[in-house]
Every structure is written in structure tokens, then in C-alpha cells.
């Protein structure tokens, strides 16, 4: 049977009842992380410790202060890998569950059964149906936006990006333990890393439960949303910055070369353009490879594909702008802005998903 990891902050009596219910249904190996709860919650943890005298198997880790759900999950994963994975030889992995009553025991049992069938490793998400009437508007709207952004930038359609009910096979946990994120953004980063490394992500449907409009959640809609979307958009923003600095370098070098090359040289403009573009493209390639897409493998393939892509983008831009200008007969500047913006985004996705894509293993 697999181990259930429950990060918690200021739990109430429901946590005790929930763990008792888990054990009654065969999920007896429980790892709880007390993420710096207030003193009044100590009574709950004492009751949990007392359950061990009744042949429960509960381990409780303590944070001296609240460090965030992401840190609680990582500390729980670390403890499991060091102390529990080899102790429980029949364990296929780790199941994470929220402590606020959102996850029914029957859903935990279903995800436990599916985890036992994974042979090559991966993660399983317990996904809620956000179209149900009992789902708060902010949860429904937030999930739809996050789902759309994740699909656009990482190519995977995930029904519930913020679900806390997840199962991880043993062989993927070590790749997730050192990811960035101390609060709720860590769970988003896990999905990003799995997507980047082609770690299989499966889904099962679970009941959608919101007690008292989910007011017990510790999710900060402003602070945590900013952290989550900064993760989702960080790579694209780096790409924009790299392109902007490349353009500045190209312009400055063009001006410099125009002043260096004698004015009576008939090829002055062409030479300045080619020289500036050559240096700026080398800069852009290195920044995209090493910083934007964090591609660590040395390969001539990426260099060749990058410059072939640059050539294709340039030809496509010229052809498209000319064709659209011929059709409309005016607004050539606006047409070029629209065409180049579309090609700019296409350029990003081609570099991300083809040229600098790493399949399997750590980048």
C-alpha cells in the first residue's frame, strides 16, 4: 500500500476523522507535515500521535513556522525517500492529499489503485469538474485561465492544474524535490517540469467538494496567483527580453559599423546590416539556448535548426507582408506589425517544442 502525504496548517478535528477513515479503508501509512500551525492546533496533533498507540502508522513532521505548502510537500517527499520508501517495500509511490476535507476517501483509494498499475513512472492527478454549480466562481474562472495558459505554453491540456490530490511514482519523486516554489506555485512547477521532461501525466475524475465556499483555503488569490503566473509566463518573458536586447545590439552595431566603414564604399549599408545581424543572432542563439530554454546539451543540430528557422521566418515575413499589402493596398506598417508578431510567437513555440526540446532526463 502506498504512503499518503498530508501537508496541513491549523487543522481541525476533521483531519483526525479523515485519517481514521483512510485507515479503515486500508490506507494506513500516513505522513503529516505540520506547516507551522498555531498553538491551538497542537491538540489535533496530539490526537494524531495518540492514534499510533492504536496501531496506526502515522509520522508527523514539524515546521517551527509556516513555510508554505510547497516547502511542506518537498520536506515530506524528502522524508519519504530517505526513511519510508525502503521501509515499505510494497509502496509504489506517494499520494498527496489536502487536509481541508476536499478529497473523498473513495477518490484517494481510486488514485491509489491506479498508482499501483504505473510501470514506467509518472504522476496522476485527481481532477475536479469545474462546470458544477457548487464550484465558486473564482475557482472556476482561475482554473480555466490557468488551463488555457498551460496548454498554450506547455502543450498539455490539464483539467485541474491546482488539484492537491496527486500520486507520484517512486522514480519521479527525486526529479521534483528540488524545484522552485515554497507555496502553491510549487504544484504548478511540478506540472511544468513533468511537461518539460515528458513525464506521463494521467488524470482521474474526483468529486468536487467546496465547504463554505472554500473559505478555509490558505491560498492567497493575489500573492499566490502572481507567483503561479510568473512561473507559467517566465520562459516567454525571458524570450521577449532576449529578443529585445538582440534588437538593441543589432541596431547599435549597425550604427557603429556604418560609422566605421568608409562612406564611399558602395556596400557599406549591406556590410553593416550583415555584420550587425550576424553578431546579434549569435547572441540571441546563446541566450535562448542557455537562459530562456535552459538547453544544456551540446549539439550542432540546434545551431543549424535555429538559423534555418531564422531564414524561414525572414522569408515568410517578407512574402506575407508583400502579399497582404498587395491585397489591401495600404497600411503596410500595420500589416508588418501583425505578421511579425504572429511569426514572433511561432518562432518561440518552434524553438521551445522542437529546437531546444529535451525529452526524458534532467536538462
Short mmCIF file of N, CA and C in Angstrom, two decimals, residues 33-126:
data_model
loop_
_atom_site.label_atom_id
_atom_site.label_comp_id
_atom_site.label_asym_id
_atom_site.label_seq_id
_atom_site.Cartn_x
_atom_site.Cartn_y
_atom_site.Cartn_z
N UNK A 33 2.67 16.67 7.57
CA UNK A 33 3.62 17.77 7.77
C UNK A 33 2.87 18.93 8.38
N UNK A 34 3.18 19.24 9.65
CA UNK A 34 2.61 20.38 10.34
C UNK A 34 3.38 21.62 9.92
N UNK A 35 2.78 22.43 9.05
CA UNK A 35 3.49 23.58 8.47
C UNK A 35 3.37 24.81 9.35
N UNK A 36 3.88 24.71 10.59
CA UNK A 36 3.91 25.86 11.48
C UNK A 36 2.55 26.29 11.99
N UNK A 37 1.71 25.33 12.35
CA UNK A 37 0.36 25.65 12.85
C UNK A 37 0.42 26.44 14.15
N UNK A 38 -0.65 27.18 14.44
CA UNK A 38 -0.75 27.92 15.69
C UNK A 38 -0.85 26.97 16.87
N UNK A 39 -0.61 27.48 18.07
CA UNK A 39 -0.57 26.65 19.28
C UNK A 39 -1.88 25.91 19.52
N UNK A 40 -3.02 26.54 19.16
CA UNK A 40 -4.31 25.91 19.45
C UNK A 40 -4.50 24.60 18.68
N UNK A 41 -3.75 24.42 17.57
CA UNK A 41 -3.90 23.21 16.76
C UNK A 41 -3.10 22.04 17.33
N UNK A 42 -2.29 22.29 18.38
CA UNK A 42 -1.47 21.22 18.95
C UNK A 42 -2.33 20.08 19.47
N UNK A 43 -3.54 20.40 19.92
CA UNK A 43 -4.44 19.37 20.41
C UNK A 43 -4.73 18.32 19.32
N UNK A 44 -4.85 18.79 18.08
CA UNK A 44 -5.13 17.88 16.97
C UNK A 44 -3.93 16.96 16.73
N UNK A 45 -2.73 17.51 16.77
CA UNK A 45 -1.55 16.69 16.53
C UNK A 45 -1.31 15.70 17.67
N UNK A 46 -1.68 16.08 18.87
CA UNK A 46 -1.59 15.14 19.99
C UNK A 46 -2.53 13.96 19.78
N UNK A 47 -3.72 14.24 19.28
CA UNK A 47 -4.66 13.16 18.99
C UNK A 47 -4.12 12.25 17.90
N UNK A 48 -3.44 12.84 16.91
CA UNK A 48 -2.85 12.03 15.84
C UNK A 48 -1.73 11.15 16.39
N UNK A 49 -0.92 11.72 17.27
CA UNK A 49 0.15 10.90 17.88
C UNK A 49 -0.46 9.77 18.72
N UNK A 50 -1.57 10.06 19.36
CA UNK A 50 -2.22 9.04 20.17
C UNK A 50 -2.76 7.89 19.34
N UNK A 51 -3.06 8.13 18.09
CA UNK A 51 -3.56 7.06 17.22
C UNK A 51 -2.51 5.99 17.00
N UNK A 52 -1.23 6.36 17.09
CA UNK A 52 -0.17 5.36 16.91
C UNK A 52 -0.24 4.29 18.00
N UNK A 53 -0.79 4.63 19.15
CA UNK A 53 -0.95 3.65 20.21
C UNK A 53 -2.06 2.67 19.89
N UNK A 54 -2.87 3.02 18.90
CA UNK A 54 -3.95 2.14 18.47
C UNK A 54 -3.59 1.44 17.17
N UNK A 55 -2.30 1.23 16.97
CA UNK A 55 -1.75 0.52 15.81
C UNK A 55 -1.97 1.26 14.50
N UNK A 56 -2.03 2.58 14.59
CA UNK A 56 -1.96 3.40 13.37
C UNK A 56 -0.48 3.54 13.00
N UNK A 57 -0.21 3.97 11.77
CA UNK A 57 1.18 4.19 11.33
C UNK A 57 1.29 5.62 10.81
N UNK A 58 1.39 6.57 11.74
CA UNK A 58 1.39 7.99 11.40
C UNK A 58 2.73 8.62 11.78
N UNK A 59 3.34 9.30 10.82
CA UNK A 59 4.56 10.07 11.07
C UNK A 59 4.22 11.54 10.94
N UNK A 60 4.65 12.36 11.92
CA UNK A 60 4.36 13.79 11.89
C UNK A 60 5.67 14.56 11.84
N UNK A 61 5.84 15.37 10.79
CA UNK A 61 6.99 16.27 10.68
C UNK A 61 6.53 17.67 11.09
N UNK A 62 7.45 18.44 11.67
CA UNK A 62 7.09 19.76 12.19
C UNK A 62 7.91 20.87 11.54
N UNK A 63 7.25 21.97 11.20
CA UNK A 63 7.92 23.21 10.83
C UNK A 63 7.78 24.18 12.01
N UNK A 64 8.87 24.82 12.40
CA UNK A 64 8.82 25.75 13.52
C UNK A 64 7.94 26.97 13.20
N UNK A 65 7.84 27.31 11.91
CA UNK A 65 6.98 28.40 11.46
C UNK A 65 6.40 28.02 10.11
N UNK A 66 5.39 28.75 9.70
CA UNK A 66 4.75 28.46 8.42
C UNK A 66 5.71 28.75 7.27
N UNK A 67 6.06 27.72 6.51
CA UNK A 67 6.99 27.87 5.39
C UNK A 67 6.31 27.74 4.04
N UNK A 68 5.06 27.34 4.03
CA UNK A 68 4.33 27.23 2.76
C UNK A 68 4.09 25.79 2.36
N UNK A 69 3.04 25.59 1.56
CA UNK A 69 2.66 24.24 1.15
C UNK A 69 3.74 23.58 0.31
N UNK A 70 4.39 24.36 -0.56
CA UNK A 70 5.44 23.80 -1.40
C UNK A 70 6.58 23.23 -0.57
N UNK A 71 7.00 23.98 0.46
CA UNK A 71 8.08 23.50 1.33
C UNK A 71 7.61 22.28 2.12
N UNK A 72 6.37 22.26 2.56
CA UNK A 72 5.85 21.10 3.29
C UNK A 72 5.85 19.86 2.41
N UNK A 73 5.44 20.02 1.15
CA UNK A 73 5.44 18.89 0.23
C UNK A 73 6.86 18.39 -0.03
N UNK A 74 7.79 19.30 -0.25
CA UNK A 74 9.17 18.89 -0.53
C UNK A 74 9.81 18.21 0.67
N UNK A 75 9.55 18.73 1.86
CA UNK A 75 10.09 18.09 3.06
C UNK A 75 9.46 16.71 3.26
N UNK A 76 8.18 16.59 2.94
CA UNK A 76 7.52 15.29 3.04
C UNK A 76 8.08 14.30 2.04
N UNK A 77 8.31 14.74 0.81
CA UNK A 77 8.90 13.88 -0.22
C UNK A 77 10.30 13.43 0.19
N UNK A 78 11.07 14.37 0.71
CA UNK A 78 12.44 14.06 1.15
C UNK A 78 12.43 13.00 2.26
N UNK A 79 11.55 13.17 3.22
CA UNK A 79 11.47 12.20 4.33
C UNK A 79 11.04 10.84 3.80
N UNK A 80 10.09 10.83 2.89
CA UNK A 80 9.62 9.57 2.33
C UNK A 80 10.76 8.84 1.62
N UNK A 81 11.52 9.56 0.80
CA UNK A 81 12.59 8.92 0.03
C UNK A 81 13.69 8.38 0.93
N UNK A 82 13.97 9.07 2.03
CA UNK A 82 15.05 8.65 2.91
C UNK A 82 14.62 7.56 3.88
N UNK A 83 13.42 7.71 4.46
CA UNK A 83 13.04 6.85 5.58
C UNK A 83 11.94 5.84 5.28
N UNK A 84 11.08 6.12 4.32
CA UNK A 84 9.90 5.28 4.18
C UNK A 84 9.88 4.41 2.93
N UNK A 85 10.49 4.87 1.84
CA UNK A 85 10.40 4.13 0.57
C UNK A 85 10.93 2.70 0.71
N UNK A 86 12.08 2.57 1.38
CA UNK A 86 12.67 1.24 1.55
C UNK A 86 12.02 0.49 2.72
N UNK A 87 11.46 1.24 3.67
CA UNK A 87 10.78 0.60 4.79
C UNK A 87 9.52 -0.11 4.32
N UNK A 88 8.76 0.56 3.46
CA UNK A 88 7.53 -0.02 2.93
C UNK A 88 7.82 -0.52 1.51
N UNK A 89 8.34 -1.71 1.39
CA UNK A 89 8.79 -2.22 0.10
C UNK A 89 7.64 -2.39 -0.90
N UNK A 90 6.42 -2.47 -0.41
CA UNK A 90 5.28 -2.61 -1.32
C UNK A 90 4.76 -1.29 -1.82
N UNK A 91 5.37 -0.18 -1.41
CA UNK A 91 4.89 1.14 -1.80
C UNK A 91 5.38 1.48 -3.21
N UNK A 92 4.44 1.83 -4.09
CA UNK A 92 4.79 2.24 -5.45
C UNK A 92 5.09 3.73 -5.54
N UNK A 93 4.70 4.47 -4.52
CA UNK A 93 4.93 5.90 -4.57
C UNK A 93 4.22 6.64 -3.46
N UNK A 94 3.96 7.91 -3.71
CA UNK A 94 3.43 8.81 -2.69
C UNK A 94 2.17 9.47 -3.20
N UNK A 95 1.17 9.56 -2.33
CA UNK A 95 -0.09 10.25 -2.67
C UNK A 95 -0.20 11.49 -1.80
N UNK A 96 -0.39 12.65 -2.40
CA UNK A 96 -0.57 13.88 -1.64
C UNK A 96 -2.05 14.23 -1.56
N UNK A 97 -2.47 14.63 -0.36
CA UNK A 97 -3.89 14.91 -0.10
C UNK A 97 -4.00 16.19 0.72
N UNK A 98 -4.96 17.04 0.39
CA UNK A 98 -5.21 18.24 1.19
C UNK A 98 -5.90 17.85 2.50
N UNK A 99 -5.73 18.70 3.51
CA UNK A 99 -6.26 18.37 4.85
C UNK A 99 -7.58 19.07 5.16
N UNK A 100 -8.19 19.73 4.15
CA UNK A 100 -9.39 20.52 4.43
C UNK A 100 -10.68 19.82 4.03
N UNK A 101 -10.63 18.52 3.79
CA UNK A 101 -11.84 17.76 3.50
C UNK A 101 -12.30 17.78 2.07
N UNK A 102 -11.48 18.30 1.14
CA UNK A 102 -11.90 18.37 -0.26
C UNK A 102 -11.80 17.03 -0.98
N UNK A 103 -11.00 16.13 -0.47
CA UNK A 103 -10.77 14.87 -1.18
C UNK A 103 -11.42 13.70 -0.46
N UNK A 104 -12.40 13.11 -1.10
CA UNK A 104 -13.09 11.96 -0.52
C UNK A 104 -12.16 10.75 -0.46
N UNK A 105 -12.37 9.93 0.56
CA UNK A 105 -11.54 8.74 0.73
C UNK A 105 -11.66 7.82 -0.48
N UNK A 106 -12.85 7.71 -1.06
CA UNK A 106 -13.02 6.84 -2.22
C UNK A 106 -12.18 7.30 -3.40
N UNK A 107 -11.97 8.63 -3.53
CA UNK A 107 -11.13 9.14 -4.60
C UNK A 107 -9.66 8.86 -4.33
N UNK A 108 -9.27 8.94 -3.06
CA UNK A 108 -7.89 8.60 -2.70
C UNK A 108 -7.64 7.12 -2.98
N UNK A 109 -8.61 6.28 -2.70
CA UNK A 109 -8.49 4.85 -2.98
C UNK A 109 -8.35 4.59 -4.48
N UNK A 110 -9.11 5.31 -5.28
CA UNK A 110 -9.03 5.14 -6.73
C UNK A 110 -7.66 5.53 -7.27
N UNK A 111 -7.14 6.65 -6.77
CA UNK A 111 -5.83 7.10 -7.25
C UNK A 111 -4.73 6.17 -6.74
N UNK A 112 -4.95 5.57 -5.56
CA UNK A 112 -4.00 4.60 -5.02
C UNK A 112 -3.96 3.36 -5.91
N UNK A 113 -5.10 2.89 -6.35
CA UNK A 113 -5.15 1.71 -7.22
C UNK A 113 -4.46 1.98 -8.56
N UNK A 114 -4.69 3.18 -9.10
CA UNK A 114 -4.08 3.49 -10.39
C UNK A 114 -2.57 3.64 -10.26
N UNK A 115 -2.11 4.18 -9.13
CA UNK A 115 -0.67 4.33 -8.91
C UNK A 115 0.02 2.97 -8.92
N UNK A 116 -0.64 1.96 -8.43
CA UNK A 116 -0.05 0.62 -8.39
C UNK A 116 0.08 -0.01 -9.76
N UNK A 117 -0.60 0.56 -10.76
CA UNK A 117 -0.53 0.00 -12.11
C UNK A 117 0.51 0.68 -12.98
N UNK A 118 1.08 1.79 -12.51
CA UNK A 118 2.09 2.51 -13.29
C UNK A 118 3.39 1.71 -13.30
N UNK A 119 3.88 1.40 -14.47
CA UNK A 119 5.09 0.59 -14.57
C UNK A 119 6.33 1.41 -14.91
N UNK A 120 6.18 2.41 -15.75
CA UNK A 120 7.33 3.19 -16.19
C UNK A 120 7.42 4.55 -15.49
N UNK A 121 6.57 4.79 -14.53
CA UNK A 121 6.65 6.03 -13.78
C UNK A 121 5.76 7.12 -14.34
N UNK A 122 5.44 8.07 -13.47
CA UNK A 122 4.61 9.18 -13.88
C UNK A 122 3.85 9.73 -12.70
N UNK A 123 2.94 10.66 -12.97
CA UNK A 123 2.10 11.21 -11.92
C UNK A 123 0.64 11.09 -12.34
N UNK A 124 -0.23 11.09 -11.33
CA UNK A 124 -1.67 11.01 -11.56
C UNK A 124 -2.33 12.17 -10.84
N UNK A 125 -3.22 12.85 -11.51
CA UNK A 125 -3.92 13.99 -10.94
C UNK A 125 -5.37 13.63 -10.69
N UNK A 126 -5.86 13.94 -9.49
CA UNK A 126 -7.29 13.82 -9.20
C UNK A 126 -7.96 15.12 -9.59
#
